[in-house]
Amino acid sequence: MTHTENVVLVTGGSRGIGAAACLRAAELGHGVLVNYVSNRQAAEEVVAEIERAGGKARSVQGDVQSEADVLAMFAACDDFGRLVGLVNNAGVVDRHQRVDEMTLERLNRMFAINLVGSFLCAREAVKRMSTRHGGKGGAIVNLGSASSKIGSGNQYVDYAASKGAIDTMTVGLALEVATEGVRVNAVRPGIIDTEIHASGGAPDRVAKIESSLPMKRAGTADEVAKAIKWLLSDDSSYTTGAILDVSGGRAILP
Ligand code: NAP
Protein backbone atom coordinates (compact mmCIF):
# COMPACT_ATOMS: atom_id res chain seq x y z
CA MET A 1 0.00 0.00 0.00
CA THR A 2 1.15 3.51 -0.72
CA HIS A 3 1.82 5.75 2.25
CA THR A 4 0.07 9.08 1.87
CA GLU A 5 1.91 12.07 3.31
CA ASN A 6 -0.91 14.05 4.91
CA VAL A 7 -4.17 12.62 6.19
CA VAL A 8 -7.41 14.17 7.39
CA LEU A 9 -9.80 12.03 9.44
CA VAL A 10 -13.48 12.88 9.14
CA THR A 11 -15.70 11.14 11.68
CA GLY A 12 -19.13 10.35 10.28
CA GLY A 13 -17.76 10.95 6.79
CA SER A 14 -20.16 8.61 5.05
CA ARG A 15 -23.14 10.95 4.72
CA GLY A 16 -24.34 14.53 4.97
CA ILE A 17 -21.95 17.24 6.11
CA GLY A 18 -19.19 14.71 6.83
CA ALA A 19 -19.28 13.29 3.31
CA ALA A 20 -19.14 16.80 1.83
CA ALA A 21 -16.23 17.62 4.16
CA CYS A 22 -14.35 14.54 2.92
CA LEU A 23 -14.66 15.69 -0.70
CA ARG A 24 -13.56 19.22 0.17
CA ALA A 25 -10.65 18.02 2.37
CA ALA A 26 -9.40 15.93 -0.56
CA GLU A 27 -9.18 19.14 -2.61
CA LEU A 28 -6.46 20.30 -0.19
CA GLY A 29 -4.35 17.40 -1.48
CA HIS A 30 -4.69 15.38 1.69
CA GLY A 31 -5.52 11.71 1.95
CA VAL A 32 -8.93 11.34 3.57
CA LEU A 33 -9.91 8.71 6.10
CA VAL A 34 -13.68 8.37 5.88
CA ASN A 35 -15.13 7.08 9.14
CA TYR A 36 -18.59 5.52 9.33
CA VAL A 37 -20.42 3.57 12.00
CA SER A 38 -22.87 1.40 10.05
CA ASN A 39 -23.24 2.53 6.44
CA ARG A 40 -20.18 1.00 4.80
CA GLN A 41 -21.56 1.37 1.30
CA ALA A 42 -22.05 5.10 1.70
CA ALA A 43 -18.47 5.47 3.00
CA GLU A 44 -17.11 3.45 0.07
CA GLU A 45 -18.98 5.73 -2.33
CA VAL A 46 -17.26 8.75 -0.78
CA VAL A 47 -13.89 6.99 -1.13
CA ALA A 48 -14.64 6.17 -4.77
CA GLU A 49 -15.65 9.76 -5.54
CA ILE A 50 -12.39 11.08 -4.08
CA GLU A 51 -10.39 8.53 -6.05
CA ARG A 52 -12.23 9.38 -9.29
CA ALA A 53 -11.13 13.00 -8.75
CA GLY A 54 -7.51 11.84 -8.39
CA GLY A 55 -7.31 11.91 -4.59
CA LYS A 56 -6.54 9.27 -2.00
CA ALA A 57 -9.04 7.96 0.53
CA ARG A 58 -9.83 4.97 2.70
CA SER A 59 -12.82 4.09 4.82
CA VAL A 60 -12.71 2.98 8.42
CA GLN A 61 -15.54 1.64 10.55
CA GLY A 62 -15.74 2.86 14.13
CA ASP A 63 -18.19 4.09 16.72
CA VAL A 64 -16.83 7.30 18.26
CA GLN A 65 -18.39 6.50 21.62
CA SER A 66 -16.15 3.41 21.90
CA GLU A 67 -12.60 4.15 23.05
CA ALA A 68 -11.38 0.90 21.46
CA ASP A 69 -12.93 1.89 18.13
CA VAL A 70 -11.40 5.38 18.32
CA LEU A 71 -7.96 3.90 19.01
CA ALA A 72 -8.38 1.55 16.04
CA MET A 73 -9.47 4.45 13.81
CA PHE A 74 -6.36 6.41 14.70
CA ALA A 75 -4.19 3.34 14.16
CA ALA A 76 -5.69 3.21 10.67
CA CYS A 77 -4.69 6.89 10.31
CA ASP A 78 -1.11 6.07 11.29
CA ASP A 79 -1.07 3.33 8.68
CA PHE A 80 -2.33 5.74 6.01
CA GLY A 81 0.00 8.71 6.62
CA ARG A 82 0.65 11.67 8.89
CA LEU A 83 -2.43 13.13 10.51
CA VAL A 84 -2.80 16.84 9.74
CA GLY A 85 -6.50 17.31 10.34
CA LEU A 86 -9.47 15.99 12.29
CA VAL A 87 -13.08 16.86 11.54
CA ASN A 88 -15.11 15.94 14.61
CA ASN A 89 -18.34 15.58 12.68
CA ALA A 90 -20.06 12.38 13.88
CA GLY A 91 -23.21 13.38 15.72
CA VAL A 92 -26.77 12.36 16.37
CA VAL A 93 -30.09 13.89 17.32
CA ASP A 94 -32.99 12.07 18.92
CA ARG A 95 -36.77 12.27 18.87
CA HIS A 96 -38.37 15.49 20.00
CA GLN A 97 -38.96 15.18 23.74
CA ARG A 98 -39.19 17.39 26.78
CA VAL A 99 -36.42 17.07 29.37
CA ASP A 100 -38.92 15.62 31.85
CA GLU A 101 -39.45 12.71 29.44
CA MET A 102 -35.81 11.83 28.72
CA THR A 103 -34.40 8.50 29.84
CA LEU A 104 -30.91 8.02 31.19
CA GLU A 105 -30.20 5.77 28.22
CA ARG A 106 -31.05 8.57 25.79
CA LEU A 107 -28.92 11.10 27.68
CA ASN A 108 -25.95 8.76 27.91
CA ARG A 109 -26.07 8.00 24.17
CA MET A 110 -26.40 11.67 23.23
CA PHE A 111 -23.43 12.80 25.31
CA ALA A 112 -21.34 9.71 24.56
CA ILE A 113 -21.51 10.24 20.79
CA ASN A 114 -21.69 14.03 20.43
CA LEU A 115 -19.40 15.04 23.26
CA VAL A 116 -17.25 12.22 24.66
CA GLY A 117 -16.61 10.90 21.14
CA SER A 118 -15.36 14.32 20.08
CA PHE A 119 -13.10 14.50 23.14
CA LEU A 120 -11.65 11.04 22.49
CA CYS A 121 -10.91 11.88 18.88
CA ALA A 122 -9.45 15.28 19.79
CA ARG A 123 -7.21 13.59 22.37
CA GLU A 124 -5.83 11.15 19.83
CA ALA A 125 -5.40 13.89 17.23
CA VAL A 126 -3.47 16.15 19.64
CA LYS A 127 -1.19 13.24 20.56
CA ARG A 128 -0.24 12.96 16.90
CA MET A 129 -0.25 16.61 15.74
CA SER A 130 1.03 18.61 18.73
CA THR A 131 4.69 19.62 18.74
CA ARG A 132 4.63 18.74 22.47
CA HIS A 133 4.29 15.12 21.37
CA GLY A 134 6.77 15.36 18.49
CA GLY A 135 4.13 16.17 15.88
CA LYS A 136 4.28 18.82 13.18
CA GLY A 137 0.98 20.58 13.81
CA GLY A 138 -2.47 20.39 12.33
CA ALA A 139 -6.05 21.52 12.60
CA ILE A 140 -9.13 20.26 14.38
CA VAL A 141 -12.59 21.33 13.24
CA ASN A 142 -15.51 20.54 15.52
CA LEU A 143 -19.15 20.47 14.47
CA GLY A 144 -21.22 22.59 16.80
CA SER A 145 -24.78 23.67 16.14
CA ALA A 146 -26.86 26.84 16.25
CA SER A 147 -28.94 24.89 18.79
CA SER A 148 -26.27 25.66 21.39
CA LYS A 149 -27.51 29.25 21.41
CA ILE A 150 -31.23 28.51 20.99
CA GLY A 151 -31.41 25.65 23.49
CA SER A 152 -33.93 23.71 21.35
CA GLY A 153 -36.67 23.56 23.98
CA ASN A 154 -39.48 21.09 23.21
CA GLN A 155 -37.19 19.47 20.63
CA TYR A 156 -33.92 18.21 22.06
CA VAL A 157 -32.35 20.22 24.85
CA ASP A 158 -29.90 17.33 25.36
CA TYR A 159 -28.61 17.72 21.81
CA ALA A 160 -28.33 21.51 22.18
CA ALA A 161 -26.44 21.07 25.46
CA SER A 162 -24.04 18.57 23.91
CA LYS A 163 -23.29 21.15 21.21
CA GLY A 164 -22.91 23.92 23.80
CA ALA A 165 -20.20 21.78 25.36
CA ILE A 166 -18.57 21.46 21.93
CA ASP A 167 -18.36 25.28 21.75
CA THR A 168 -16.65 25.33 25.15
CA MET A 169 -14.31 22.46 24.28
CA THR A 170 -13.31 24.26 21.09
CA VAL A 171 -12.23 27.39 22.96
CA GLY A 172 -10.52 25.56 25.81
CA LEU A 173 -8.61 23.10 23.67
CA ALA A 174 -7.61 25.87 21.24
CA LEU A 175 -5.95 27.76 24.09
CA GLU A 176 -4.37 24.59 25.48
CA VAL A 177 -2.55 23.76 22.24
CA ALA A 178 -2.11 27.27 20.78
CA THR A 179 1.68 27.13 21.07
CA GLU A 180 1.87 23.55 19.84
CA GLY A 181 1.04 24.05 16.16
CA VAL A 182 -2.52 22.83 16.51
CA ARG A 183 -5.48 25.08 15.70
CA VAL A 184 -8.91 24.17 17.00
CA ASN A 185 -12.05 25.74 15.57
CA ALA A 186 -15.71 24.94 15.15
CA VAL A 187 -18.38 25.49 12.57
CA ARG A 188 -21.85 26.07 13.93
CA PRO A 189 -24.40 25.09 11.27
CA GLY A 190 -28.02 26.14 11.26
CA ILE A 191 -30.63 24.02 9.49
CA ILE A 192 -28.82 21.92 6.90
CA ASP A 193 -30.63 19.61 4.52
CA THR A 194 -29.32 16.15 5.48
CA GLU A 195 -30.73 12.85 6.72
CA ILE A 196 -30.12 13.79 10.36
CA HIS A 197 -33.65 15.22 10.68
CA ALA A 198 -35.28 11.99 9.53
CA SER A 199 -33.06 10.05 11.93
CA GLY A 200 -34.60 12.11 14.73
CA GLY A 201 -38.10 11.22 13.54
CA ALA A 202 -38.74 14.54 11.77
CA PRO A 203 -38.19 13.93 8.02
CA ASP A 204 -40.21 17.06 7.14
CA ARG A 205 -38.31 19.35 9.55
CA VAL A 206 -36.45 21.25 6.81
CA ALA A 207 -39.58 21.82 4.70
CA LYS A 208 -41.52 22.95 7.77
CA ILE A 209 -38.94 25.41 9.08
CA GLU A 210 -37.49 26.77 5.84
CA SER A 211 -39.81 29.75 5.39
CA SER A 212 -38.99 30.99 8.90
CA LEU A 213 -35.25 31.06 8.29
CA PRO A 214 -33.55 34.41 7.53
CA MET A 215 -32.56 33.31 4.01
CA LYS A 216 -35.84 31.40 3.54
CA ARG A 217 -33.94 28.21 2.83
CA ALA A 218 -31.91 25.53 4.55
CA GLY A 219 -28.20 25.23 3.89
CA THR A 220 -26.51 22.46 1.96
CA ALA A 221 -23.91 20.09 3.34
CA ASP A 222 -21.40 21.52 0.91
CA GLU A 223 -21.94 25.06 2.16
CA VAL A 224 -20.79 23.84 5.58
CA ALA A 225 -17.99 21.75 4.07
CA LYS A 226 -16.48 24.78 2.35
CA ALA A 227 -16.12 26.48 5.75
CA ILE A 228 -14.59 23.30 7.19
CA LYS A 229 -12.11 23.18 4.30
CA TRP A 230 -11.01 26.74 5.03
CA LEU A 231 -10.52 25.98 8.73
CA LEU A 232 -8.45 22.90 7.82
CA SER A 233 -6.31 24.85 5.39
CA ASP A 234 -3.34 27.15 5.92
CA ASP A 235 -5.55 30.01 4.69
CA SER A 236 -6.90 30.12 8.26
CA SER A 237 -3.43 30.00 9.84
CA TYR A 238 -4.19 32.78 12.37
CA THR A 239 -7.65 31.49 13.27
CA THR A 240 -7.99 29.38 16.38
CA GLY A 241 -10.69 29.09 19.01
CA ALA A 242 -13.16 30.52 16.51
CA ILE A 243 -16.75 29.37 16.21
CA LEU A 244 -17.97 30.14 12.73
CA ASP A 245 -21.74 30.39 12.24
CA VAL A 246 -22.74 28.75 8.97
CA SER A 247 -26.42 29.21 9.55
CA GLY A 248 -27.75 31.54 6.89
CA GLY A 249 -28.25 34.11 9.63
CA ARG A 250 -30.06 31.78 12.06
CA ALA A 251 -29.19 32.34 15.71
CA ILE A 252 -26.36 34.74 14.96
CA LEU A 253 -27.11 37.02 17.90
CA PRO A 254 -25.56 36.06 21.24
P1 NAP B 1 -26.19 12.76 9.16
O1 NAP B 1 -26.56 13.11 7.76
O2 NAP B 1 -27.20 12.10 10.04
O3 NAP B 1 -24.86 11.87 9.13
C1 NAP B 1 -24.32 11.43 10.35
C2 NAP B 1 -22.97 10.81 10.12
O4 NAP B 1 -22.42 10.47 11.39
C3 NAP B 1 -23.04 9.53 9.30
O5 NAP B 1 -21.87 9.47 8.52
C4 NAP B 1 -23.04 8.45 10.38
O6 NAP B 1 -22.48 7.21 9.94
C5 NAP B 1 -22.13 9.09 11.41
N1 NAP B 1 -22.32 8.61 12.78
C6 NAP B 1 -23.45 8.60 13.53
N2 NAP B 1 -23.20 8.09 14.74
C7 NAP B 1 -21.89 7.76 14.76
C8 NAP B 1 -21.04 7.18 15.73
N3 NAP B 1 -21.49 6.80 16.92
N4 NAP B 1 -19.73 6.97 15.41
C9 NAP B 1 -19.26 7.33 14.17
N5 NAP B 1 -20.02 7.88 13.21
C10 NAP B 1 -21.32 8.09 13.52
O7 NAP B 1 -25.72 14.10 9.95
P2 NAP B 1 -25.36 15.58 9.43
O8 NAP B 1 -26.62 16.34 9.33
O9 NAP B 1 -24.44 15.52 8.27
O10 NAP B 1 -24.61 16.16 10.72
C11 NAP B 1 -23.20 16.10 10.86
C12 NAP B 1 -22.81 16.93 12.06
O11 NAP B 1 -23.28 18.27 11.91
C13 NAP B 1 -23.38 16.42 13.40
O12 NAP B 1 -22.45 16.60 14.42
C14 NAP B 1 -24.58 17.33 13.61
O13 NAP B 1 -24.92 17.44 14.97
C15 NAP B 1 -24.05 18.63 13.04
N6 NAP B 1 -25.12 19.56 12.65
C16 NAP B 1 -26.03 19.22 11.69
C17 NAP B 1 -27.05 20.12 11.37
C18 NAP B 1 -28.08 19.83 10.32
O14 NAP B 1 -29.09 20.57 10.25
N7 NAP B 1 -27.94 18.80 9.51
C19 NAP B 1 -27.13 21.34 12.05
C20 NAP B 1 -26.20 21.64 13.02
C21 NAP B 1 -25.20 20.74 13.32
P3 NAP B 1 -23.35 6.08 9.14
O15 NAP B 1 -23.51 6.59 7.73
O16 NAP B 1 -22.50 4.86 9.20
O17 NAP B 1 -24.66 5.96 9.86
CSV table of C-alpha atoms and ligand atoms in Angstrom, one decimal:
chain,number,residue,atom,x,y,z
A,1,MET,CA,0.0,0.0,0.0
A,2,THR,CA,1.2,3.5,-0.7
A,3,HIS,CA,1.8,5.8,2.3
A,4,THR,CA,0.1,9.1,1.9
A,5,GLU,CA,1.9,12.1,3.3
A,6,ASN,CA,-0.9,14.0,4.9
A,7,VAL,CA,-4.2,12.6,6.2
A,8,VAL,CA,-7.4,14.2,7.4
A,9,LEU,CA,-9.8,12.0,9.4
A,10,VAL,CA,-13.5,12.9,9.1
A,11,THR,CA,-15.7,11.1,11.7
A,12,GLY,CA,-19.1,10.4,10.3
A,13,GLY,CA,-17.8,10.9,6.8
A,14,SER,CA,-20.2,8.6,5.1
A,15,ARG,CA,-23.1,10.9,4.7
A,16,GLY,CA,-24.3,14.5,5.0
A,17,ILE,CA,-21.9,17.2,6.1
A,18,GLY,CA,-19.2,14.7,6.8
A,19,ALA,CA,-19.3,13.3,3.3
A,20,ALA,CA,-19.1,16.8,1.8
A,21,ALA,CA,-16.2,17.6,4.2
A,22,CYS,CA,-14.3,14.5,2.9
A,23,LEU,CA,-14.7,15.7,-0.7
A,24,ARG,CA,-13.6,19.2,0.2
A,25,ALA,CA,-10.6,18.0,2.4
A,26,ALA,CA,-9.4,15.9,-0.6
A,27,GLU,CA,-9.2,19.1,-2.6
A,28,LEU,CA,-6.5,20.3,-0.2
A,29,GLY,CA,-4.3,17.4,-1.5
A,30,HIS,CA,-4.7,15.4,1.7
A,31,GLY,CA,-5.5,11.7,1.9
A,32,VAL,CA,-8.9,11.3,3.6
A,33,LEU,CA,-9.9,8.7,6.1
A,34,VAL,CA,-13.7,8.4,5.9
A,35,ASN,CA,-15.1,7.1,9.1
A,36,TYR,CA,-18.6,5.5,9.3
A,37,VAL,CA,-20.4,3.6,12.0
A,38,SER,CA,-22.9,1.4,10.0
A,39,ASN,CA,-23.2,2.5,6.4
A,40,ARG,CA,-20.2,1.0,4.8
A,41,GLN,CA,-21.6,1.4,1.3
A,42,ALA,CA,-22.0,5.1,1.7
A,43,ALA,CA,-18.5,5.5,3.0
A,44,GLU,CA,-17.1,3.4,0.1
A,45,GLU,CA,-19.0,5.7,-2.3
A,46,VAL,CA,-17.3,8.7,-0.8
A,47,VAL,CA,-13.9,7.0,-1.1
A,48,ALA,CA,-14.6,6.2,-4.8
A,49,GLU,CA,-15.6,9.8,-5.5
A,50,ILE,CA,-12.4,11.1,-4.1
A,51,GLU,CA,-10.4,8.5,-6.1
A,52,ARG,CA,-12.2,9.4,-9.3
A,53,ALA,CA,-11.1,13.0,-8.8
A,54,GLY,CA,-7.5,11.8,-8.4
A,55,GLY,CA,-7.3,11.9,-4.6
A,56,LYS,CA,-6.5,9.3,-2.0
A,57,ALA,CA,-9.0,8.0,0.5
A,58,ARG,CA,-9.8,5.0,2.7
A,59,SER,CA,-12.8,4.1,4.8
A,60,VAL,CA,-12.7,3.0,8.4
A,61,GLN,CA,-15.5,1.6,10.6
A,62,GLY,CA,-15.7,2.9,14.1
A,63,ASP,CA,-18.2,4.1,16.7
A,64,VAL,CA,-16.8,7.3,18.3
A,65,GLN,CA,-18.4,6.5,21.6
A,66,SER,CA,-16.2,3.4,21.9
A,67,GLU,CA,-12.6,4.1,23.0
A,68,ALA,CA,-11.4,0.9,21.5
A,69,ASP,CA,-12.9,1.9,18.1
A,70,VAL,CA,-11.4,5.4,18.3
A,71,LEU,CA,-8.0,3.9,19.0
A,72,ALA,CA,-8.4,1.5,16.0
A,73,MET,CA,-9.5,4.4,13.8
A,74,PHE,CA,-6.4,6.4,14.7
A,75,ALA,CA,-4.2,3.3,14.2
A,76,ALA,CA,-5.7,3.2,10.7
A,77,CYS,CA,-4.7,6.9,10.3
A,78,ASP,CA,-1.1,6.1,11.3
A,79,ASP,CA,-1.1,3.3,8.7
A,80,PHE,CA,-2.3,5.7,6.0
A,81,GLY,CA,0.0,8.7,6.6
A,82,ARG,CA,0.7,11.7,8.9
A,83,LEU,CA,-2.4,13.1,10.5
A,84,VAL,CA,-2.8,16.8,9.7
A,85,GLY,CA,-6.5,17.3,10.3
A,86,LEU,CA,-9.5,16.0,12.3
A,87,VAL,CA,-13.1,16.9,11.5
A,88,ASN,CA,-15.1,15.9,14.6
A,89,ASN,CA,-18.3,15.6,12.7
A,90,ALA,CA,-20.1,12.4,13.9
A,91,GLY,CA,-23.2,13.4,15.7
A,92,VAL,CA,-26.8,12.4,16.4
A,93,VAL,CA,-30.1,13.9,17.3
A,94,ASP,CA,-33.0,12.1,18.9
A,95,ARG,CA,-36.8,12.3,18.9
A,96,HIS,CA,-38.4,15.5,20.0
A,97,GLN,CA,-39.0,15.2,23.7
A,98,ARG,CA,-39.2,17.4,26.8
A,99,VAL,CA,-36.4,17.1,29.4
A,100,ASP,CA,-38.9,15.6,31.8
A,101,GLU,CA,-39.5,12.7,29.4
A,102,MET,CA,-35.8,11.8,28.7
A,103,THR,CA,-34.4,8.5,29.8
A,104,LEU,CA,-30.9,8.0,31.2
A,105,GLU,CA,-30.2,5.8,28.2
A,106,ARG,CA,-31.0,8.6,25.8
A,107,LEU,CA,-28.9,11.1,27.7
A,108,ASN,CA,-25.9,8.8,27.9
A,109,ARG,CA,-26.1,8.0,24.2
A,110,MET,CA,-26.4,11.7,23.2
A,111,PHE,CA,-23.4,12.8,25.3
A,112,ALA,CA,-21.3,9.7,24.6
A,113,ILE,CA,-21.5,10.2,20.8
A,114,ASN,CA,-21.7,14.0,20.4
A,115,LEU,CA,-19.4,15.0,23.3
A,116,VAL,CA,-17.2,12.2,24.7
A,117,GLY,CA,-16.6,10.9,21.1
A,118,SER,CA,-15.4,14.3,20.1
A,119,PHE,CA,-13.1,14.5,23.1
A,120,LEU,CA,-11.6,11.0,22.5
A,121,CYS,CA,-10.9,11.9,18.9
A,122,ALA,CA,-9.5,15.3,19.8
A,123,ARG,CA,-7.2,13.6,22.4
A,124,GLU,CA,-5.8,11.1,19.8
A,125,ALA,CA,-5.4,13.9,17.2
A,126,VAL,CA,-3.5,16.1,19.6
A,127,LYS,CA,-1.2,13.2,20.6
A,128,ARG,CA,-0.2,13.0,16.9
A,129,MET,CA,-0.3,16.6,15.7
A,130,SER,CA,1.0,18.6,18.7
A,131,THR,CA,4.7,19.6,18.7
A,132,ARG,CA,4.6,18.7,22.5
A,133,HIS,CA,4.3,15.1,21.4
A,134,GLY,CA,6.8,15.4,18.5
A,135,GLY,CA,4.1,16.2,15.9
A,136,LYS,CA,4.3,18.8,13.2
A,137,GLY,CA,1.0,20.6,13.8
A,138,GLY,CA,-2.5,20.4,12.3
A,139,ALA,CA,-6.1,21.5,12.6
A,140,ILE,CA,-9.1,20.3,14.4
A,141,VAL,CA,-12.6,21.3,13.2
A,142,ASN,CA,-15.5,20.5,15.5
A,143,LEU,CA,-19.2,20.5,14.5
A,144,GLY,CA,-21.2,22.6,16.8
A,145,SER,CA,-24.8,23.7,16.1
A,146,ALA,CA,-26.9,26.8,16.3
A,147,SER,CA,-28.9,24.9,18.8
A,148,SER,CA,-26.3,25.7,21.4
A,149,LYS,CA,-27.5,29.3,21.4
A,150,ILE,CA,-31.2,28.5,21.0
A,151,GLY,CA,-31.4,25.6,23.5
A,152,SER,CA,-33.9,23.7,21.4
A,153,GLY,CA,-36.7,23.6,24.0
A,154,ASN,CA,-39.5,21.1,23.2
A,155,GLN,CA,-37.2,19.5,20.6
A,156,TYR,CA,-33.9,18.2,22.1
A,157,VAL,CA,-32.3,20.2,24.9
A,158,ASP,CA,-29.9,17.3,25.4
A,159,TYR,CA,-28.6,17.7,21.8
A,160,ALA,CA,-28.3,21.5,22.2
A,161,ALA,CA,-26.4,21.1,25.5
A,162,SER,CA,-24.0,18.6,23.9
A,163,LYS,CA,-23.3,21.1,21.2
A,164,GLY,CA,-22.9,23.9,23.8
A,165,ALA,CA,-20.2,21.8,25.4
A,166,ILE,CA,-18.6,21.5,21.9
A,167,ASP,CA,-18.4,25.3,21.7
A,168,THR,CA,-16.6,25.3,25.1
A,169,MET,CA,-14.3,22.5,24.3
A,170,THR,CA,-13.3,24.3,21.1
A,171,VAL,CA,-12.2,27.4,23.0
A,172,GLY,CA,-10.5,25.6,25.8
A,173,LEU,CA,-8.6,23.1,23.7
A,174,ALA,CA,-7.6,25.9,21.2
A,175,LEU,CA,-6.0,27.8,24.1
A,176,GLU,CA,-4.4,24.6,25.5
A,177,VAL,CA,-2.5,23.8,22.2
A,178,ALA,CA,-2.1,27.3,20.8
A,179,THR,CA,1.7,27.1,21.1
A,180,GLU,CA,1.9,23.5,19.8
A,181,GLY,CA,1.0,24.0,16.2
A,182,VAL,CA,-2.5,22.8,16.5
A,183,ARG,CA,-5.5,25.1,15.7
A,184,VAL,CA,-8.9,24.2,17.0
A,185,ASN,CA,-12.0,25.7,15.6
A,186,ALA,CA,-15.7,24.9,15.2
A,187,VAL,CA,-18.4,25.5,12.6
A,188,ARG,CA,-21.8,26.1,13.9
A,189,PRO,CA,-24.4,25.1,11.3
A,190,GLY,CA,-28.0,26.1,11.3
A,191,ILE,CA,-30.6,24.0,9.5
A,192,ILE,CA,-28.8,21.9,6.9
A,193,ASP,CA,-30.6,19.6,4.5
A,194,THR,CA,-29.3,16.2,5.5
A,195,GLU,CA,-30.7,12.8,6.7
A,196,ILE,CA,-30.1,13.8,10.4
A,197,HIS,CA,-33.6,15.2,10.7
A,198,ALA,CA,-35.3,12.0,9.5
A,199,SER,CA,-33.1,10.1,11.9
A,200,GLY,CA,-34.6,12.1,14.7
A,201,GLY,CA,-38.1,11.2,13.5
A,202,ALA,CA,-38.7,14.5,11.8
A,203,PRO,CA,-38.2,13.9,8.0
A,204,ASP,CA,-40.2,17.1,7.1
A,205,ARG,CA,-38.3,19.3,9.6
A,206,VAL,CA,-36.5,21.2,6.8
A,207,ALA,CA,-39.6,21.8,4.7
A,208,LYS,CA,-41.5,23.0,7.8
A,209,ILE,CA,-38.9,25.4,9.1
A,210,GLU,CA,-37.5,26.8,5.8
A,211,SER,CA,-39.8,29.7,5.4
A,212,SER,CA,-39.0,31.0,8.9
A,213,LEU,CA,-35.2,31.1,8.3
A,214,PRO,CA,-33.5,34.4,7.5
A,215,MET,CA,-32.6,33.3,4.0
A,216,LYS,CA,-35.8,31.4,3.5
A,217,ARG,CA,-33.9,28.2,2.8
A,218,ALA,CA,-31.9,25.5,4.5
A,219,GLY,CA,-28.2,25.2,3.9
A,220,THR,CA,-26.5,22.5,2.0
A,221,ALA,CA,-23.9,20.1,3.3
A,222,ASP,CA,-21.4,21.5,0.9
A,223,GLU,CA,-21.9,25.1,2.2
A,224,VAL,CA,-20.8,23.8,5.6
A,225,ALA,CA,-18.0,21.8,4.1
A,226,LYS,CA,-16.5,24.8,2.4
A,227,ALA,CA,-16.1,26.5,5.7
A,228,ILE,CA,-14.6,23.3,7.2
A,229,LYS,CA,-12.1,23.2,4.3
A,230,TRP,CA,-11.0,26.7,5.0
A,231,LEU,CA,-10.5,26.0,8.7
A,232,LEU,CA,-8.5,22.9,7.8
A,233,SER,CA,-6.3,24.9,5.4
A,234,ASP,CA,-3.3,27.2,5.9
A,235,ASP,CA,-5.5,30.0,4.7
A,236,SER,CA,-6.9,30.1,8.3
A,237,SER,CA,-3.4,30.0,9.8
A,238,TYR,CA,-4.2,32.8,12.4
A,239,THR,CA,-7.7,31.5,13.3
A,240,THR,CA,-8.0,29.4,16.4
A,241,GLY,CA,-10.7,29.1,19.0
A,242,ALA,CA,-13.2,30.5,16.5
A,243,ILE,CA,-16.7,29.4,16.2
A,244,LEU,CA,-18.0,30.1,12.7
A,245,ASP,CA,-21.7,30.4,12.2
A,246,VAL,CA,-22.7,28.8,9.0
A,247,SER,CA,-26.4,29.2,9.6
A,248,GLY,CA,-27.8,31.5,6.9
A,249,GLY,CA,-28.3,34.1,9.6
A,250,ARG,CA,-30.1,31.8,12.1
A,251,ALA,CA,-29.2,32.3,15.7
A,252,ILE,CA,-26.4,34.7,15.0
A,253,LEU,CA,-27.1,37.0,17.9
A,254,PRO,CA,-25.6,36.1,21.2
B,1,NAP,P1,-26.2,12.8,9.2
B,1,NAP,O1,-26.6,13.1,7.8
B,1,NAP,O2,-27.2,12.1,10.0
B,1,NAP,O3,-24.9,11.9,9.1
B,1,NAP,C1,-24.3,11.4,10.4
B,1,NAP,C2,-23.0,10.8,10.1
B,1,NAP,O4,-22.4,10.5,11.4
B,1,NAP,C3,-23.0,9.5,9.3
B,1,NAP,O5,-21.9,9.5,8.5
B,1,NAP,C4,-23.0,8.4,10.4
B,1,NAP,O6,-22.5,7.2,9.9
B,1,NAP,C5,-22.1,9.1,11.4
B,1,NAP,N1,-22.3,8.6,12.8
B,1,NAP,C6,-23.4,8.6,13.5
B,1,NAP,N2,-23.2,8.1,14.7
B,1,NAP,C7,-21.9,7.8,14.8
B,1,NAP,C8,-21.0,7.2,15.7
B,1,NAP,N3,-21.5,6.8,16.9
B,1,NAP,N4,-19.7,7.0,15.4
B,1,NAP,C9,-19.3,7.3,14.2
B,1,NAP,N5,-20.0,7.9,13.2
B,1,NAP,C10,-21.3,8.1,13.5
B,1,NAP,O7,-25.7,14.1,10.0
B,1,NAP,P2,-25.4,15.6,9.4
B,1,NAP,O8,-26.6,16.3,9.3
B,1,NAP,O9,-24.4,15.5,8.3
B,1,NAP,O10,-24.6,16.2,10.7
B,1,NAP,C11,-23.2,16.1,10.9
B,1,NAP,C12,-22.8,16.9,12.1
B,1,NAP,O11,-23.3,18.3,11.9
B,1,NAP,C13,-23.4,16.4,13.4
B,1,NAP,O12,-22.4,16.6,14.4
B,1,NAP,C14,-24.6,17.3,13.6
B,1,NAP,O13,-24.9,17.4,15.0
B,1,NAP,C15,-24.0,18.6,13.0
B,1,NAP,N6,-25.1,19.6,12.7
B,1,NAP,C16,-26.0,19.2,11.7
B,1,NAP,C17,-27.1,20.1,11.4
B,1,NAP,C18,-28.1,19.8,10.3
B,1,NAP,O14,-29.1,20.6,10.2
B,1,NAP,N7,-27.9,18.8,9.5
B,1,NAP,C19,-27.1,21.3,12.1
B,1,NAP,C20,-26.2,21.6,13.0
B,1,NAP,C21,-25.2,20.7,13.3
B,1,NAP,P3,-23.3,6.1,9.1
B,1,NAP,O15,-23.5,6.6,7.7
B,1,NAP,O16,-22.5,4.9,9.2
B,1,NAP,O17,-24.7,6.0,9.9
